[in-house]
Amino acid sequence: MKISAKTKICAIIGDPVDHSLSPIMHNAGYESLGIDFVFVGLHVKKESLREAVAGIRTLGIRGVSITIPHKQEALKYVDSIDKTAEKIGAINTIVNNDGELIGINTDWMGVRDPLENLISIRNKRVGIIGAGGAARAASYAVKSKGAVLNIFNRTLDRAGKLANDFGANVFTLDEIAKLKEMDIVINATSLGLHEDDDLPVSNEYISSNQIIFDLVYTKNGKTKFIEEAEKKKAIVLTGIEMLLAQGYEQFKLFTGHNPPKDAMRKVLP
Ligand SMILES: NC(=O)c1ccc[n+]([C@@H]2O[C@H](COP(=O)([O-])OP(=O)(O)OC[C@H]3O[C@@H](n4cnc5c(N)ncnc54)[C@H](OP(=O)(O)O)[C@@H]3O)[C@@H](O)[C@H]2O)c1
């Protein structure tokens, strides 16, 4: 990769950001196509988000991925927001079109596409654990394909708001045994990133009849939850699949080129 004064810059902003695999994935795509782009990680603290987003415009940064904890707050600082991102209530992407900053959500495609590549989601019973930003994107994704949605969350209020916005049944974590009835189980909590995290749900509720999709990924790809699901012979999808599917769409938005999917996948665990 040759970097010059003409190289177009893309970045991921978050706190923390150094665990992110987005730079490796996007740079592999740029290199494969031989296009003059570079993708870096930028550590942005909560209190600096407004200035950081303004900096995208000032410095002419072409596109930005947004990760924790900025996905909701960043909505406030862009010039326009696409309709899906508005419904989800979060953006994970900013495209800079000649100084106009457009907020977009591609996370929901990161959930829809890996699932739809396996089966049709229509009328499937989907259980999502969690009710934060990732759960909202996942809810939008599965509802857009006609699934029956069930939300399990520690905080009932947050789950209630999500259910109101997307149409879902709501359960507390005391009712987690209901997960056994689901065709698809999605972990959208933040549990699993760290070695010593609890499982989002005990493996007694997982079976070989289910698809288990863990949105969380670790440096080596698989979380403990995925390992447990594999022991139960469930069909599994890791957070790497989500990272790729949402990243393919960002790649197209940032560069105008179709993503070289194999090259991007090859560099990930
Ligand atoms: N693979 C990808 O490309 C990709 C993309 C986006 C996100 N993600 C993953 O998705 C995860 C969630 O992101 P987010 O933005 O939705 O985070 P968030 O808005 O902070 O939501 C976190 C959710 O986890 C729940 N939770 C946290 N700790 C818990 C615990 N100890 N026990 C039970 N529930 C707990 C929270 O429950 P309460 O509501 O009760 O607090 C909340 O529902 C992130 O860790 C990230 O790794 C992956």
PDB file of C-alpha atoms and ligand atoms in Angstrom:
ATOM      1  CA  MET A   1       0.000   0.000   0.000  1.00  0.00           C
ATOM      2  CA  LYS A   2       1.478   3.365  -1.078  1.00  0.00           C
ATOM      3  CA  ILE A   3       0.275   6.320   0.959  1.00  0.00           C
ATOM      4  CA  SER A   4       0.622   9.782  -0.582  1.00  0.00           C
ATOM      5  CA  ALA A   5      -0.859  13.258  -0.139  1.00  0.00           C
ATOM      6  CA  LYS A   6      -3.752  12.160  -2.358  1.00  0.00           C
ATOM      7  CA  THR A   7      -4.707   9.076  -0.361  1.00  0.00           C
ATOM      8  CA  LYS A   8      -8.334   9.125   0.818  1.00  0.00           C
ATOM      9  CA  ILE A   9      -8.698   8.525   4.533  1.00  0.00           C
ATOM     10  CA  CYS A  10     -11.366   6.436   6.270  1.00  0.00           C
ATOM     11  CA  ALA A  11     -11.453   5.591   9.974  1.00  0.00           C
ATOM     12  CA  ILE A  12     -13.263   3.922  12.820  1.00  0.00           C
ATOM     13  CA  ILE A  13     -13.972   6.019  15.917  1.00  0.00           C
ATOM     14  CA  GLY A  14     -14.727   4.503  19.310  1.00  0.00           C
ATOM     15  CA  ASP A  15     -13.668   4.183  22.936  1.00  0.00           C
ATOM     16  CA  PRO A  16     -11.985   1.705  23.118  1.00  0.00           C
ATOM     17  CA  VAL A  17     -11.042   1.232  19.496  1.00  0.00           C
ATOM     18  CA  ASP A  18      -7.801  -0.746  19.478  1.00  0.00           C
ATOM     19  CA  HIS A  19      -9.631  -4.125  19.546  1.00  0.00           C
ATOM     20  CA  SER A  20     -11.436  -3.321  16.278  1.00  0.00           C
ATOM     21  CA  LEU A  21     -10.787  -5.501  13.242  1.00  0.00           C
ATOM     22  CA  SER A  22     -12.345  -2.936  10.857  1.00  0.00           C
ATOM     23  CA  PRO A  23      -8.985  -1.376   9.793  1.00  0.00           C
ATOM     24  CA  ILE A  24      -7.489  -4.771   8.875  1.00  0.00           C
ATOM     25  CA  MET A  25     -10.659  -5.727   6.982  1.00  0.00           C
ATOM     26  CA  HIS A  26     -11.040  -2.480   4.993  1.00  0.00           C
ATOM     27  CA  ASN A  27      -7.325  -2.109   4.227  1.00  0.00           C
ATOM     28  CA  ALA A  28      -7.249  -5.664   2.866  1.00  0.00           C
ATOM     29  CA  GLY A  29     -10.068  -4.644   0.514  1.00  0.00           C
ATOM     30  CA  TYR A  30      -8.255  -1.464  -0.637  1.00  0.00           C
ATOM     31  CA  GLU A  31      -5.068  -3.395  -1.268  1.00  0.00           C
ATOM     32  CA  SER A  32      -6.859  -6.110  -3.178  1.00  0.00           C
ATOM     33  CA  LEU A  33      -8.445  -3.558  -5.545  1.00  0.00           C
ATOM     34  CA  GLY A  34      -5.328  -1.348  -5.643  1.00  0.00           C
ATOM     35  CA  ILE A  35      -7.301   1.776  -4.737  1.00  0.00           C
ATOM     36  CA  ASP A  36      -5.774   4.803  -3.033  1.00  0.00           C
ATOM     37  CA  PHE A  37      -7.488   4.567   0.345  1.00  0.00           C
ATOM     38  CA  VAL A  38      -6.309   3.944   3.899  1.00  0.00           C
ATOM     39  CA  PHE A  39      -8.379   3.017   6.982  1.00  0.00           C
ATOM     40  CA  VAL A  40      -7.214   3.820  10.531  1.00  0.00           C
ATOM     41  CA  GLY A  41      -8.521   3.570  14.102  1.00  0.00           C
ATOM     42  CA  LEU A  42      -9.113   6.821  16.012  1.00  0.00           C
ATOM     43  CA  HIS A  43      -9.620   6.762  19.761  1.00  0.00           C
ATOM     44  CA  VAL A  44     -12.370   9.295  20.504  1.00  0.00           C
ATOM     45  CA  LYS A  45     -13.674   9.871  24.019  1.00  0.00           C
ATOM     46  CA  LYS A  46     -17.333  10.632  24.701  1.00  0.00           C
ATOM     47  CA  GLU A  47     -16.705  14.279  25.548  1.00  0.00           C
ATOM     48  CA  SER A  48     -14.855  14.835  22.248  1.00  0.00           C
ATOM     49  CA  LEU A  49     -17.390  13.275  19.893  1.00  0.00           C
ATOM     50  CA  ARG A  50     -18.890  16.532  18.610  1.00  0.00           C
ATOM     51  CA  GLU A  51     -15.451  17.909  17.719  1.00  0.00           C
ATOM     52  CA  ALA A  52     -14.389  14.592  16.217  1.00  0.00           C
ATOM     53  CA  VAL A  53     -17.414  14.545  13.888  1.00  0.00           C
ATOM     54  CA  ALA A  54     -16.802  18.175  12.910  1.00  0.00           C
ATOM     55  CA  GLY A  55     -13.207  17.107  12.172  1.00  0.00           C
ATOM     56  CA  ILE A  56     -14.425  14.605   9.576  1.00  0.00           C
ATOM     57  CA  ARG A  57     -15.700  17.569   7.544  1.00  0.00           C
ATOM     58  CA  THR A  58     -12.737  19.864   8.267  1.00  0.00           C
ATOM     59  CA  LEU A  59     -10.089  17.290   7.439  1.00  0.00           C
ATOM     60  CA  GLY A  60     -11.911  15.837   4.458  1.00  0.00           C
ATOM     61  CA  ILE A  61     -12.076  12.311   5.882  1.00  0.00           C
ATOM     62  CA  ARG A  62     -14.091  10.294   3.356  1.00  0.00           C
ATOM     63  CA  GLY A  63     -15.927   7.893   5.640  1.00  0.00           C
ATOM     64  CA  VAL A  64     -16.110   6.813   9.230  1.00  0.00           C
ATOM     65  CA  SER A  65     -17.292   3.684  11.034  1.00  0.00           C
ATOM     66  CA  ILE A  66     -18.673   4.345  14.490  1.00  0.00           C
ATOM     67  CA  THR A  67     -18.465   1.929  17.372  1.00  0.00           C
ATOM     68  CA  ILE A  68     -19.166   1.878  21.118  1.00  0.00           C
ATOM     69  CA  PRO A  69     -20.171   4.097  22.810  1.00  0.00           C
ATOM     70  CA  HIS A  70     -20.922   6.679  20.094  1.00  0.00           C
ATOM     71  CA  LYS A  71     -23.572   5.123  17.833  1.00  0.00           C
ATOM     72  CA  GLN A  72     -26.531   6.958  19.341  1.00  0.00           C
ATOM     73  CA  GLU A  73     -24.900  10.263  20.259  1.00  0.00           C
ATOM     74  CA  ALA A  74     -23.328  10.649  16.794  1.00  0.00           C
ATOM     75  CA  LEU A  75     -26.823  11.015  15.286  1.00  0.00           C
ATOM     76  CA  LYS A  76     -26.913  14.548  16.677  1.00  0.00           C
ATOM     77  CA  TYR A  77     -23.849  15.789  14.834  1.00  0.00           C
ATOM     78  CA  VAL A  78     -24.424  14.730  11.219  1.00  0.00           C
ATOM     79  CA  ASP A  79     -26.243  16.790   8.558  1.00  0.00           C
ATOM     80  CA  SER A  80     -28.748  14.127   7.541  1.00  0.00           C
ATOM     81  CA  ILE A  81     -29.728  10.627   8.590  1.00  0.00           C
ATOM     82  CA  ASP A  82     -31.075   7.833   6.444  1.00  0.00           C
ATOM     83  CA  LYS A  83     -34.566   6.552   7.270  1.00  0.00           C
ATOM     84  CA  THR A  84     -33.457   3.148   8.569  1.00  0.00           C
ATOM     85  CA  ALA A  85     -30.885   4.662  10.917  1.00  0.00           C
ATOM     86  CA  GLU A  86     -33.591   6.983  12.216  1.00  0.00           C
ATOM     87  CA  LYS A  87     -35.887   4.043  12.965  1.00  0.00           C
ATOM     88  CA  ILE A  88     -33.069   2.086  14.630  1.00  0.00           C
ATOM     89  CA  GLY A  89     -31.983   5.192  16.527  1.00  0.00           C
ATOM     90  CA  ALA A  90     -28.278   4.777  15.877  1.00  0.00           C
ATOM     91  CA  ILE A  91     -25.645   5.221  13.153  1.00  0.00           C
ATOM     92  CA  ASN A  92     -22.546   3.107  12.619  1.00  0.00           C
ATOM     93  CA  THR A  93     -21.435   4.903   9.449  1.00  0.00           C
ATOM     94  CA  ILE A  94     -20.795   8.494   8.343  1.00  0.00           C
ATOM     95  CA  VAL A  95     -20.198   9.280   4.679  1.00  0.00           C
ATOM     96  CA  ASN A  96     -18.672  12.661   3.861  1.00  0.00           C
ATOM     97  CA  ASN A  97     -20.061  13.848   0.519  1.00  0.00           C
ATOM     98  CA  ASP A  98     -18.151  17.077  -0.184  1.00  0.00           C
ATOM     99  CA  GLY A  99     -18.644  18.352   3.344  1.00  0.00           C
ATOM    100  CA  GLU A 100     -22.168  17.001   3.881  1.00  0.00           C
ATOM    101  CA  LEU A 101     -22.098  14.340   6.578  1.00  0.00           C
ATOM    102  CA  ILE A 102     -24.666  11.572   6.089  1.00  0.00           C
ATOM    103  CA  GLY A 103     -25.434   9.206   8.972  1.00  0.00           C
ATOM    104  CA  ILE A 104     -26.243   5.625   7.958  1.00  0.00           C
ATOM    105  CA  ASN A 105     -26.816   2.311   9.726  1.00  0.00           C
ATOM    106  CA  THR A 106     -25.352  -0.837   8.121  1.00  0.00           C
ATOM    107  CA  ASP A 107     -25.367  -2.950  11.306  1.00  0.00           C
ATOM    108  CA  TRP A 108     -28.820  -4.321  10.516  1.00  0.00           C
ATOM    109  CA  MET A 109     -27.520  -5.702   7.197  1.00  0.00           C
ATOM    110  CA  GLY A 110     -24.770  -7.353   9.219  1.00  0.00           C
ATOM    111  CA  VAL A 111     -27.493  -9.372  10.950  1.00  0.00           C
ATOM    112  CA  ARG A 112     -29.877  -9.883   8.024  1.00  0.00           C
ATOM    113  CA  ASP A 113     -27.416 -11.089   5.384  1.00  0.00           C
ATOM    114  CA  PRO A 114     -25.615 -13.904   7.285  1.00  0.00           C
ATOM    115  CA  LEU A 115     -28.998 -15.245   8.474  1.00  0.00           C
ATOM    116  CA  GLU A 116     -30.637 -15.015   5.078  1.00  0.00           C
ATOM    117  CA  ASN A 117     -27.624 -16.762   3.528  1.00  0.00           C
ATOM    118  CA  LEU A 118     -28.508 -19.749   5.734  1.00  0.00           C
ATOM    119  CA  ILE A 119     -32.317 -19.796   5.756  1.00  0.00           C
ATOM    120  CA  SER A 120     -35.388 -17.704   5.138  1.00  0.00           C
ATOM    121  CA  ILE A 121     -36.132 -15.748   8.338  1.00  0.00           C
ATOM    122  CA  ARG A 122     -39.814 -15.364   7.441  1.00  0.00           C
ATOM    123  CA  ASN A 123     -42.087 -16.611  10.270  1.00  0.00           C
ATOM    124  CA  LYS A 124     -39.102 -17.901  12.246  1.00  0.00           C
ATOM    125  CA  ARG A 125     -39.202 -17.421  16.022  1.00  0.00           C
ATOM    126  CA  VAL A 126     -36.244 -15.188  16.859  1.00  0.00           C
ATOM    127  CA  GLY A 127     -35.047 -14.601  20.430  1.00  0.00           C
ATOM    128  CA  ILE A 128     -32.751 -11.619  20.924  1.00  0.00           C
ATOM    129  CA  ILE A 129     -30.921 -11.248  24.234  1.00  0.00           C
ATOM    130  CA  GLY A 130     -30.227  -7.555  24.881  1.00  0.00           C
ATOM    131  CA  ALA A 131     -32.005  -4.314  24.034  1.00  0.00           C
ATOM    132  CA  GLY A 132     -29.187  -1.863  23.238  1.00  0.00           C
ATOM    133  CA  GLY A 133     -28.089  -0.488  19.864  1.00  0.00           C
ATOM    134  CA  ALA A 134     -27.042  -3.856  18.401  1.00  0.00           C
ATOM    135  CA  ALA A 135     -30.327  -5.434  19.517  1.00  0.00           C
ATOM    136  CA  ARG A 136     -32.271  -2.623  17.835  1.00  0.00           C
ATOM    137  CA  ALA A 137     -30.391  -3.147  14.561  1.00  0.00           C
ATOM    138  CA  ALA A 138     -30.954  -6.916  14.832  1.00  0.00           C
ATOM    139  CA  SER A 139     -34.655  -6.368  15.582  1.00  0.00           C
ATOM    140  CA  TYR A 140     -35.059  -4.161  12.532  1.00  0.00           C
ATOM    141  CA  ALA A 141     -33.246  -6.774  10.413  1.00  0.00           C
ATOM    142  CA  VAL A 142     -35.356  -9.768  11.411  1.00  0.00           C
ATOM    143  CA  LYS A 143     -38.657  -7.861  11.411  1.00  0.00           C
ATOM    144  CA  SER A 144     -37.880  -6.535   7.920  1.00  0.00           C
ATOM    145  CA  LYS A 145     -37.851 -10.201   6.825  1.00  0.00           C
ATOM    146  CA  GLY A 146     -41.054 -11.180   8.642  1.00  0.00           C
ATOM    147  CA  ALA A 147     -39.743 -12.962  11.759  1.00  0.00           C
ATOM    148  CA  VAL A 148     -41.640 -13.294  15.052  1.00  0.00           C
ATOM    149  CA  LEU A 149     -39.545 -11.301  17.505  1.00  0.00           C
ATOM    150  CA  ASN A 150     -38.965 -12.041  21.208  1.00  0.00           C
ATOM    151  CA  ILE A 151     -36.743  -9.801  23.332  1.00  0.00           C
ATOM    152  CA  PHE A 152     -35.027 -10.963  26.532  1.00  0.00           C
ATOM    153  CA  ASN A 153     -33.336  -8.219  28.523  1.00  0.00           C
ATOM    154  CA  ARG A 154     -32.070  -7.472  32.017  1.00  0.00           C
ATOM    155  CA  THR A 155     -33.750  -4.043  32.038  1.00  0.00           C
ATOM    156  CA  LEU A 156     -37.411  -4.351  31.178  1.00  0.00           C
ATOM    157  CA  ASP A 157     -37.971  -0.656  30.349  1.00  0.00           C
ATOM    158  CA  ARG A 158     -35.404  -0.703  27.586  1.00  0.00           C
ATOM    159  CA  ALA A 159     -36.851  -3.910  26.143  1.00  0.00           C
ATOM    160  CA  GLY A 160     -40.350  -2.386  26.311  1.00  0.00           C
ATOM    161  CA  LYS A 161     -39.271   0.614  24.239  1.00  0.00           C
ATOM    162  CA  LEU A 162     -37.697  -1.684  21.655  1.00  0.00           C
ATOM    163  CA  ALA A 163     -40.836  -3.848  21.529  1.00  0.00           C
ATOM    164  CA  ASN A 164     -42.955  -0.748  21.034  1.00  0.00           C
ATOM    165  CA  ASP A 165     -40.802   0.466  18.156  1.00  0.00           C
ATOM    166  CA  PHE A 166     -40.494  -2.828  16.286  1.00  0.00           C
ATOM    167  CA  GLY A 167     -43.283  -5.123  17.516  1.00  0.00           C
ATOM    168  CA  ALA A 168     -42.018  -7.881  19.817  1.00  0.00           C
ATOM    169  CA  ASN A 169     -42.832 -10.009  22.859  1.00  0.00           C
ATOM    170  CA  VAL A 170     -40.783  -9.031  25.900  1.00  0.00           C
ATOM    171  CA  PHE A 171     -39.308 -11.316  28.551  1.00  0.00           C
ATOM    172  CA  THR A 172     -37.120 -10.774  31.591  1.00  0.00           C
ATOM    173  CA  LEU A 173     -33.989 -12.841  32.121  1.00  0.00           C
ATOM    174  CA  ASP A 174     -35.993 -14.882  34.684  1.00  0.00           C
ATOM    175  CA  GLU A 175     -38.023 -16.176  31.755  1.00  0.00           C
ATOM    176  CA  ILE A 176     -34.962 -17.121  29.712  1.00  0.00           C
ATOM    177  CA  ALA A 177     -36.090 -20.794  29.478  1.00  0.00           C
ATOM    178  CA  LYS A 178     -38.453 -19.569  26.716  1.00  0.00           C
ATOM    179  CA  LEU A 179     -35.369 -19.365  24.518  1.00  0.00           C
ATOM    180  CA  LYS A 180     -35.659 -23.127  24.027  1.00  0.00           C
ATOM    181  CA  GLU A 181     -38.683 -22.442  21.805  1.00  0.00           C
ATOM    182  CA  MET A 182     -36.762 -20.172  19.421  1.00  0.00           C
ATOM    183  CA  ASP A 183     -35.511 -21.148  15.966  1.00  0.00           C
ATOM    184  CA  ILE A 184     -32.853 -18.432  16.056  1.00  0.00           C
ATOM    185  CA  VAL A 185     -31.102 -17.023  19.149  1.00  0.00           C
ATOM    186  CA  ILE A 186     -29.106 -13.804  18.842  1.00  0.00           C
ATOM    187  CA  ASN A 187     -26.789 -12.546  21.565  1.00  0.00           C
ATOM    188  CA  ALA A 188     -26.874  -8.748  21.395  1.00  0.00           C
ATOM    189  CA  THR A 189     -25.615  -8.122  24.934  1.00  0.00           C
ATOM    190  CA  SER A 190     -22.047  -6.947  25.423  1.00  0.00           C
ATOM    191  CA  LEU A 191     -21.200 -10.224  27.217  1.00  0.00           C
ATOM    192  CA  GLY A 192     -18.438 -12.280  25.615  1.00  0.00           C
ATOM    193  CA  LEU A 193     -15.844  -9.729  24.661  1.00  0.00           C
ATOM    194  CA  HIS A 194     -13.771 -10.464  27.785  1.00  0.00           C
ATOM    195  CA  GLU A 195     -12.418 -13.871  28.799  1.00  0.00           C
ATOM    196  CA  ASP A 196     -14.026 -13.733  32.249  1.00  0.00           C
ATOM    197  CA  ASP A 197     -17.513 -12.605  31.072  1.00  0.00           C
ATOM    198  CA  ASP A 198     -20.501 -14.773  31.990  1.00  0.00           C
ATOM    199  CA  LEU A 199     -22.327 -16.540  29.171  1.00  0.00           C
ATOM    200  CA  PRO A 200     -25.309 -14.458  27.965  1.00  0.00           C
ATOM    201  CA  VAL A 201     -27.412 -17.581  28.543  1.00  0.00           C
ATOM    202  CA  SER A 202     -26.749 -21.011  29.995  1.00  0.00           C
ATOM    203  CA  ASN A 203     -26.152 -23.714  27.374  1.00  0.00           C
ATOM    204  CA  GLU A 204     -29.097 -25.745  28.714  1.00  0.00           C
ATOM    205  CA  TYR A 205     -31.389 -23.555  26.564  1.00  0.00           C
ATOM    206  CA  ILE A 206     -29.495 -24.234  23.344  1.00  0.00           C
ATOM    207  CA  SER A 207     -30.073 -27.206  21.055  1.00  0.00           C
ATOM    208  CA  SER A 208     -29.030 -28.629  17.706  1.00  0.00           C
ATOM    209  CA  ASN A 209     -32.329 -27.393  16.198  1.00  0.00           C
ATOM    210  CA  GLN A 210     -31.289 -23.768  16.578  1.00  0.00           C
ATOM    211  CA  ILE A 211     -29.196 -21.166  14.824  1.00  0.00           C
ATOM    212  CA  ILE A 212     -27.063 -19.306  17.360  1.00  0.00           C
ATOM    213  CA  PHE A 213     -25.782 -15.904  16.230  1.00  0.00           C
ATOM    214  CA  ASP A 214     -23.399 -14.138  18.623  1.00  0.00           C
ATOM    215  CA  LEU A 215     -22.973 -10.514  17.532  1.00  0.00           C
ATOM    216  CA  VAL A 216     -19.956 -10.214  19.820  1.00  0.00           C
ATOM    217  CA  TYR A 217     -16.579 -11.286  18.475  1.00  0.00           C
ATOM    218  CA  THR A 218     -13.212 -11.727  20.142  1.00  0.00           C
ATOM    219  CA  LYS A 219      -9.701 -11.272  18.750  1.00  0.00           C
ATOM    220  CA  ASN A 220      -9.656 -14.928  17.744  1.00  0.00           C
ATOM    221  CA  GLY A 221     -13.216 -14.795  16.442  1.00  0.00           C
ATOM    222  CA  LYS A 222     -15.166 -17.143  18.692  1.00  0.00           C
ATOM    223  CA  THR A 223     -16.773 -16.281  22.011  1.00  0.00           C
ATOM    224  CA  LYS A 224     -17.358 -18.818  24.801  1.00  0.00           C
ATOM    225  CA  PHE A 225     -21.055 -18.724  23.871  1.00  0.00           C
ATOM    226  CA  ILE A 226     -20.252 -19.878  20.328  1.00  0.00           C
ATOM    227  CA  GLU A 227     -18.030 -22.656  21.679  1.00  0.00           C
ATOM    228  CA  GLU A 228     -20.879 -23.843  23.917  1.00  0.00           C
ATOM    229  CA  ALA A 229     -23.319 -23.715  20.998  1.00  0.00           C
ATOM    230  CA  GLU A 230     -20.938 -25.777  18.871  1.00  0.00           C
ATOM    231  CA  LYS A 231     -20.755 -28.404  21.623  1.00  0.00           C
ATOM    232  CA  LYS A 232     -24.569 -28.593  21.416  1.00  0.00           C
ATOM    233  CA  LYS A 233     -24.277 -29.016  17.625  1.00  0.00           C
ATOM    234  CA  ALA A 234     -26.262 -25.858  16.916  1.00  0.00           C
ATOM    235  CA  ILE A 235     -25.624 -23.998  13.666  1.00  0.00           C
ATOM    236  CA  VAL A 236     -23.487 -20.999  14.605  1.00  0.00           C
ATOM    237  CA  LEU A 237     -22.789 -17.552  13.206  1.00  0.00           C
ATOM    238  CA  THR A 238     -20.050 -15.480  14.848  1.00  0.00           C
ATOM    239  CA  GLY A 239     -19.773 -11.707  15.227  1.00  0.00           C
ATOM    240  CA  ILE A 240     -17.164 -11.845  12.463  1.00  0.00           C
ATOM    241  CA  GLU A 241     -19.993 -12.600  10.021  1.00  0.00           C
ATOM    242  CA  MET A 242     -21.763  -9.447  11.184  1.00  0.00           C
ATOM    243  CA  LEU A 243     -18.563  -7.414  10.984  1.00  0.00           C
ATOM    244  CA  LEU A 244     -18.052  -8.528   7.392  1.00  0.00           C
ATOM    245  CA  ALA A 245     -21.622  -8.071   6.191  1.00  0.00           C
ATOM    246  CA  GLN A 246     -21.974  -4.576   7.660  1.00  0.00           C
ATOM    247  CA  GLY A 247     -18.445  -3.774   6.440  1.00  0.00           C
ATOM    248  CA  TYR A 248     -19.144  -4.808   2.821  1.00  0.00           C
ATOM    249  CA  GLU A 249     -21.843  -2.169   2.682  1.00  0.00           C
ATOM    250  CA  GLN A 250     -19.574   0.480   4.231  1.00  0.00           C
ATOM    251  CA  PHE A 251     -16.856  -0.376   1.731  1.00  0.00           C
ATOM    252  CA  LYS A 252     -19.243   0.347  -1.126  1.00  0.00           C
ATOM    253  CA  LEU A 253     -20.416   3.600   0.477  1.00  0.00           C
ATOM    254  CA  PHE A 254     -16.862   4.852   1.136  1.00  0.00           C
ATOM    255  CA  THR A 255     -15.138   3.818  -2.111  1.00  0.00           C
ATOM    256  CA  GLY A 256     -17.913   3.371  -4.684  1.00  0.00           C
ATOM    257  CA  HIS A 257     -16.470  -0.099  -5.463  1.00  0.00           C
ATOM    258  CA  ASN A 258     -17.994  -3.495  -4.850  1.00  0.00           C
ATOM    259  CA  PRO A 259     -16.201  -5.035  -1.855  1.00  0.00           C
ATOM    260  CA  PRO A 260     -13.684  -7.793  -2.627  1.00  0.00           C
ATOM    261  CA  LYS A 261     -15.347 -10.136  -0.158  1.00  0.00           C
ATOM    262  CA  ASP A 262     -12.804 -12.955  -0.210  1.00  0.00           C
ATOM    263  CA  ALA A 263      -9.864 -10.617   0.382  1.00  0.00           C
ATOM    264  CA  MET A 264     -11.652  -8.961   3.296  1.00  0.00           C
ATOM    265  CA  ARG A 265     -12.686 -12.270   4.859  1.00  0.00           C
ATOM    266  CA  LYS A 266      -9.233 -13.831   4.506  1.00  0.00           C
ATOM    267  CA  VAL A 267      -7.581 -11.438   6.984  1.00  0.00           C
ATOM    268  CA  LEU A 268     -10.141 -12.041   9.763  1.00  0.00           C
ATOM    269  CA  PRO A 269     -10.062 -14.868  12.338  1.00  0.00           C
TER     270      PRO A 269
HETATM  271  N1  LIG B   1     -19.955  -7.896  15.083  1.00  0.00           N
HETATM  272  C1  LIG B   1     -20.210  -6.618  14.848  1.00  0.00           C
HETATM  273  O1  LIG B   1     -19.932  -6.073  13.770  1.00  0.00           O
HETATM  274  C2  LIG B   1     -20.919  -5.819  15.906  1.00  0.00           C
HETATM  275  C3  LIG B   1     -21.580  -4.619  15.574  1.00  0.00           C
HETATM  276  C4  LIG B   1     -22.253  -3.939  16.602  1.00  0.00           C
HETATM  277  C5  LIG B   1     -22.219  -4.417  17.910  1.00  0.00           C
HETATM  278  N2  LIG B   1     -21.567  -5.578  18.180  1.00  0.00           N
HETATM  279  C6  LIG B   1     -21.515  -6.143  19.553  1.00  0.00           C
HETATM  280  O2  LIG B   1     -22.749  -5.987  20.185  1.00  0.00           O
HETATM  281  C7  LIG B   1     -22.524  -5.738  21.581  1.00  0.00           C
HETATM  282  C8  LIG B   1     -23.639  -4.857  22.106  1.00  0.00           C
HETATM  283  O3  LIG B   1     -23.500  -3.558  21.559  1.00  0.00           O
HETATM  284  P1  LIG B   1     -24.553  -2.397  21.853  1.00  0.00           P
HETATM  285  O4  LIG B   1     -24.104  -1.221  21.076  1.00  0.00           O
HETATM  286  O5  LIG B   1     -25.941  -2.886  21.675  1.00  0.00           O
HETATM  287  O6  LIG B   1     -24.302  -2.148  23.415  1.00  0.00           O
HETATM  288  P2  LIG B   1     -25.296  -1.453  24.456  1.00  0.00           P
HETATM  289  O7  LIG B   1     -26.199  -0.491  23.757  1.00  0.00           O
HETATM  290  O8  LIG B   1     -24.429  -0.994  25.570  1.00  0.00           O
HETATM  291  O9  LIG B   1     -26.254  -2.665  24.985  1.00  0.00           O
HETATM  292  C9  LIG B   1     -25.717  -3.697  25.760  1.00  0.00           C
HETATM  293  C10 LIG B   1     -26.810  -4.705  26.113  1.00  0.00           C
HETATM  294  O10 LIG B   1     -26.185  -5.739  26.894  1.00  0.00           O
HETATM  295  C11 LIG B   1     -26.916  -5.918  28.097  1.00  0.00           C
HETATM  296  N3  LIG B   1     -25.972  -6.314  29.153  1.00  0.00           N
HETATM  297  C12 LIG B   1     -24.780  -5.739  29.432  1.00  0.00           C
HETATM  298  N4  LIG B   1     -24.192  -6.368  30.473  1.00  0.00           N
HETATM  299  C13 LIG B   1     -25.047  -7.369  30.852  1.00  0.00           C
HETATM  300  C14 LIG B   1     -25.020  -8.338  31.882  1.00  0.00           C
HETATM  301  N5  LIG B   1     -23.991  -8.441  32.721  1.00  0.00           N
HETATM  302  N6  LIG B   1     -26.060  -9.198  31.978  1.00  0.00           N
HETATM  303  C15 LIG B   1     -27.112  -9.114  31.136  1.00  0.00           C
HETATM  304  N7  LIG B   1     -27.211  -8.181  30.141  1.00  0.00           N
HETATM  305  C16 LIG B   1     -26.176  -7.315  30.006  1.00  0.00           C
HETATM  306  C17 LIG B   1     -27.561  -4.594  28.383  1.00  0.00           C
HETATM  307  O11 LIG B   1     -28.681  -4.802  29.224  1.00  0.00           O
HETATM  308  P3  LIG B   1     -29.410  -3.553  29.977  1.00  0.00           P
HETATM  309  O12 LIG B   1     -30.340  -2.944  28.962  1.00  0.00           O
HETATM  310  O13 LIG B   1     -30.109  -4.222  31.093  1.00  0.00           O
HETATM  311  O14 LIG B   1     -28.306  -2.627  30.419  1.00  0.00           O
HETATM  312  C18 LIG B   1     -27.954  -4.137  26.964  1.00  0.00           C
HETATM  313  O15 LIG B   1     -29.161  -4.746  26.574  1.00  0.00           O
HETATM  314  C19 LIG B   1     -21.151  -5.064  21.666  1.00  0.00           C
HETATM  315  O16 LIG B   1     -20.427  -5.582  22.742  1.00  0.00           O
HETATM  316  C20 LIG B   1     -20.469  -5.404  20.354  1.00  0.00           C
HETATM  317  O17 LIG B   1     -19.411  -6.327  20.614  1.00  0.00           O
HETATM  318  C21 LIG B   1     -20.921  -6.279  17.205  1.00  0.00           C
END
